[in-house]
XYZ file of C-alpha atoms in Angstrom:
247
model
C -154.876 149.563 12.674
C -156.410 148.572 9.183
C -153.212 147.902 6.732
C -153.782 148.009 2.592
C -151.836 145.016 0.378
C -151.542 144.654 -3.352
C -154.170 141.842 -4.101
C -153.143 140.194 -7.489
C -154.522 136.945 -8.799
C -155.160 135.991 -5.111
C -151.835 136.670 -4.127
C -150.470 139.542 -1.667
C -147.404 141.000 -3.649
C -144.836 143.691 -2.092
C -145.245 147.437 -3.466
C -142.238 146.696 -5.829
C -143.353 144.125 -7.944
C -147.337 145.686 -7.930
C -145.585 148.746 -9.380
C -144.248 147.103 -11.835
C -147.387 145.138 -12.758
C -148.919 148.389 -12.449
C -146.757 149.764 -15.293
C -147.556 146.878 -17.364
C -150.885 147.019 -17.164
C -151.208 143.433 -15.324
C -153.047 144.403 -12.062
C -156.192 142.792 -12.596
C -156.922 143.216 -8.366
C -157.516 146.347 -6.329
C -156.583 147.549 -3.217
C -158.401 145.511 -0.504
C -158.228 146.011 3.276
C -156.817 142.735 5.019
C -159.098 141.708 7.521
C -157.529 140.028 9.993
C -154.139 138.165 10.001
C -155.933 135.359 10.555
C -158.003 135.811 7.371
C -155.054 136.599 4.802
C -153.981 132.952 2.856
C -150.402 132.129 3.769
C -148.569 130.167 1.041
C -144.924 130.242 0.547
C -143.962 133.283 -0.229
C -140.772 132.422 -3.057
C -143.004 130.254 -4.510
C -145.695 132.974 -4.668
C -143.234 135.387 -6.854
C -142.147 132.826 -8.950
C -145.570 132.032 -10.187
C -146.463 135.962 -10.072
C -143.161 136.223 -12.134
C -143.483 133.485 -14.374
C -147.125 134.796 -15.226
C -145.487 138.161 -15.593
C -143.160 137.074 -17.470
C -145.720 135.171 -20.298
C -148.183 137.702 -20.764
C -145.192 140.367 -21.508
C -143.939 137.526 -24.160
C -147.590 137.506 -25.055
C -148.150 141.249 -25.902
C -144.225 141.014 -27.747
C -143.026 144.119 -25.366
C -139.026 143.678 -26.075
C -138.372 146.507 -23.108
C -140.030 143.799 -21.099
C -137.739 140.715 -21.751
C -134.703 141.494 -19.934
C -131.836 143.936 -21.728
C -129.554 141.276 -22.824
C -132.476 139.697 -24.761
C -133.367 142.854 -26.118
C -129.690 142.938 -27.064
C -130.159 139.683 -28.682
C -133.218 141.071 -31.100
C -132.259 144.471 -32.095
C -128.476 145.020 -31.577
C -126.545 147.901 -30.728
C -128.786 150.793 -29.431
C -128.605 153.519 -27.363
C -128.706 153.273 -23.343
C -126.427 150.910 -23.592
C -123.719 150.915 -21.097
C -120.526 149.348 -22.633
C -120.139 146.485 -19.370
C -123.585 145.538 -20.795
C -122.053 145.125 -24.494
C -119.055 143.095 -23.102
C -121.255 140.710 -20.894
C -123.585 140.528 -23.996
C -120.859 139.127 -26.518
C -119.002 137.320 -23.590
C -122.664 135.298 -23.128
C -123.433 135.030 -26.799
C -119.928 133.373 -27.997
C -120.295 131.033 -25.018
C -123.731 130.225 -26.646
C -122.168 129.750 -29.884
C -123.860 133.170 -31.727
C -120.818 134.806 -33.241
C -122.792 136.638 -35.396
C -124.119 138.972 -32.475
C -120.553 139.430 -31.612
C -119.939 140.484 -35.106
C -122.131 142.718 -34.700
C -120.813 144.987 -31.756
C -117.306 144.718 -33.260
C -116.636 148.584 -33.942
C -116.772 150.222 -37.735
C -113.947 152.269 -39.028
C -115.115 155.976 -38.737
C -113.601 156.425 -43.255
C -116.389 153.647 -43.893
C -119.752 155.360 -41.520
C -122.187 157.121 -43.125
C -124.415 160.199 -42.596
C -126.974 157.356 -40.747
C -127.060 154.101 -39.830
C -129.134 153.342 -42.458
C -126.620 154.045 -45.330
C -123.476 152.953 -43.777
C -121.944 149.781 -45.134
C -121.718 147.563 -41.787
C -120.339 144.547 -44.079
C -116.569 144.864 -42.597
C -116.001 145.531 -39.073
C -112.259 145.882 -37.166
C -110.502 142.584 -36.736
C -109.667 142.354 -33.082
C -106.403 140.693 -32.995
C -105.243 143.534 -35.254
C -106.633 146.942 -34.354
C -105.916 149.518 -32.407
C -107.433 152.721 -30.773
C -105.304 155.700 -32.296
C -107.253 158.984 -30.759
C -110.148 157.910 -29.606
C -111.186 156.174 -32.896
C -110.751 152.495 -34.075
C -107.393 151.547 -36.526
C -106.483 148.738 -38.295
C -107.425 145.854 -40.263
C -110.536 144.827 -41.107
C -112.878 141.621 -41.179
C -116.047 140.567 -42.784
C -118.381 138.445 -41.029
C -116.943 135.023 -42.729
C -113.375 136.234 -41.755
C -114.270 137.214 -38.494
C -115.650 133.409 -37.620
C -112.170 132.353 -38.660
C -111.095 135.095 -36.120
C -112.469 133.416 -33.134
C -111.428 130.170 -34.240
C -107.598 130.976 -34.437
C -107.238 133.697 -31.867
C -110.691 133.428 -29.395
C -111.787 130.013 -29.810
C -111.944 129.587 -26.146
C -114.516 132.131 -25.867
C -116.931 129.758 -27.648
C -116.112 127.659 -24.766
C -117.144 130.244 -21.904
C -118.427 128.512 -18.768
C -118.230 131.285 -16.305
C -116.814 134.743 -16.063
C -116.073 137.612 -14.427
C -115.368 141.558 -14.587
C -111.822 141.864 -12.503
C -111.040 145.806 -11.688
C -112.947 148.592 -12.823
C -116.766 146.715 -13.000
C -118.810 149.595 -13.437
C -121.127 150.669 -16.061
C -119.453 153.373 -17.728
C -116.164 153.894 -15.624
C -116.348 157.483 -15.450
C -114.142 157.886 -12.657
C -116.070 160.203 -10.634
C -116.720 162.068 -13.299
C -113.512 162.504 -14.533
C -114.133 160.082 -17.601
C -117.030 160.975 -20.276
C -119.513 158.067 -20.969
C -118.331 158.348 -24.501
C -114.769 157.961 -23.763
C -112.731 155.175 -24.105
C -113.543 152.028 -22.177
C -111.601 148.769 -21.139
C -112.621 145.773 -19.207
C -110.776 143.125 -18.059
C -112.715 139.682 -17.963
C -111.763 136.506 -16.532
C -113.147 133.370 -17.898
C -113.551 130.131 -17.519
C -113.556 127.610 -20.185
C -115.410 124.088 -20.516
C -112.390 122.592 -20.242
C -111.422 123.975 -16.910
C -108.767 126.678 -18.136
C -108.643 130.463 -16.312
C -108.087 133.445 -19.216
C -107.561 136.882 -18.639
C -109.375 138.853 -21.519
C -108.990 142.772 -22.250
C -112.167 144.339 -24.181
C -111.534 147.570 -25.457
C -114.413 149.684 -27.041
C -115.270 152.691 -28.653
C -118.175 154.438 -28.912
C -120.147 154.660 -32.030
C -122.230 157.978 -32.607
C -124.246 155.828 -35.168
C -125.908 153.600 -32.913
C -124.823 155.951 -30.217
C -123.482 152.474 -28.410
C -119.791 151.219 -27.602
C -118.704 148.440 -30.232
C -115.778 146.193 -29.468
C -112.630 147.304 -31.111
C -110.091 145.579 -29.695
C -109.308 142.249 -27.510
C -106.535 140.778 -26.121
C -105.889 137.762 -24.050
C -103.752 138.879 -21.208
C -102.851 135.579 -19.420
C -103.718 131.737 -19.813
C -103.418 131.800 -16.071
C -105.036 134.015 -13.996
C -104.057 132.570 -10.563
C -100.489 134.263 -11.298
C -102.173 137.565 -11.510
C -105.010 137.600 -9.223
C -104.455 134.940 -6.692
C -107.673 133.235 -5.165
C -109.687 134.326 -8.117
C -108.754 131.519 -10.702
C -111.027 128.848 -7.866
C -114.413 130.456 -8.421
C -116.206 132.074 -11.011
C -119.311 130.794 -10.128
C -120.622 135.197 -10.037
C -121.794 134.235 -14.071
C -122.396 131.053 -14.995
C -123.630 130.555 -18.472
């Protein structure tokens, strides 16, 4: 029985990654009957799809297609946007202050709805909430507020050890909007409980709370709040190993 393979750059590919070199454009093969087992090149197949990958991976770079790059790098470029599940925001800011970028964390800190505009365009994004201080009062974002220079000061009194990230985790309810079975709208209310590790060995139990922001039509931080210094008292067996992210 004559079987058909995806024959890329001299490589036989599964039907998953030729469909998405397909949808980029990138298969520069055709469809080619294998002879004979004997006749098809066997290399190491990992090593195969990392070079396919890496290739992928350049000429996507290449051609500047952001949807291409990976959605936490996309993150990274534009900002908040829609399609954006809220565990994507948290992981996004928990992986940028652990790279040092507070000013991408700044950025998906929520807005108070008395300062939003008609658009995104005309709204005054200068002052975001402070998140030691606010609170979610029907749905909607309360409290004080912090420019960007305040907010660095912020993170170095109250969240310093967030700069220091190492490793983390989502403990409890991991899921991308936490509707609940439906129960829960995606433009609800969310919290997420992180546990991270810093660089200088330390376990902390973080609570992100975000709203949603009809703006950008994205959930923005509002509120966080260190729950414990020690996770091991809380969740025992979980303060050993947080190897799930490493940054």
């Amino acid at each position: 029985e004559e079987k058909h393979r995806a024959v890329v750059i001299g490589w036989t590919v599964p039907t998953g990654v030729m469909l998405l070199l397909c949808s980029l454009g990138l298969l520069v093969g055709r469809r080619a009957p294998a002879t004979s087992r004997a006749g098809c090149v066997r290399c190491g197949e990992e090593d195969s799809l990392h070079q396919l990958m890496a290739a992928l991976r350049d000429e996507a770079a290449k051609r500047g297609r952001d949807s291409d790059l990976g959605k936490f790098e996309k993150l990274r470029k534009l900002g908040p946007q829609g399609q954006t599940s809220p565990k994507q925001v948290v992981e996004h800011v928990v992986l940028q202050l652990g790279a040092g970028n507070d000013e991408a964390a700044f950025a998906f800190t929520s807005l108070p709805p008395w300062r939003a505009g008609t658009h995104r365009s005309n709204t005054d994004w200068s002052k975001r909430m402070d998140w030691a201080k606010s609170r979610v009062i029907s749905g909607q974002p309360s409290g004080a507020l912090v420019d960007e220079s305040s907010f660095g000061q912020l993170l170095s009194e109250r969240f310093a050890f967030l700069r220091q990230t190492q490793a983390y985790r989502l403990v409890g309810d991991d899921s991308e909007w936490q509707q609940k079975r439906g129960r829960e709208k995606m433009t609800a209310v969310k919290e997420y409980v992180v546990e991270v590790e810093t660089a200088d060995g330390e376990d902390r139990l973080v609570k992100f709370v975000l709203v949603y922001n009809w703006l950008v039509h994205c959930h923005l931080i509002s509120n966080v709040a260190v729950l414990s210094a020690n996770t091991e008292r809380y969740f025992p067996g979980t303060g050993s190993d947080l190897s799930q992210h490493d940054i």
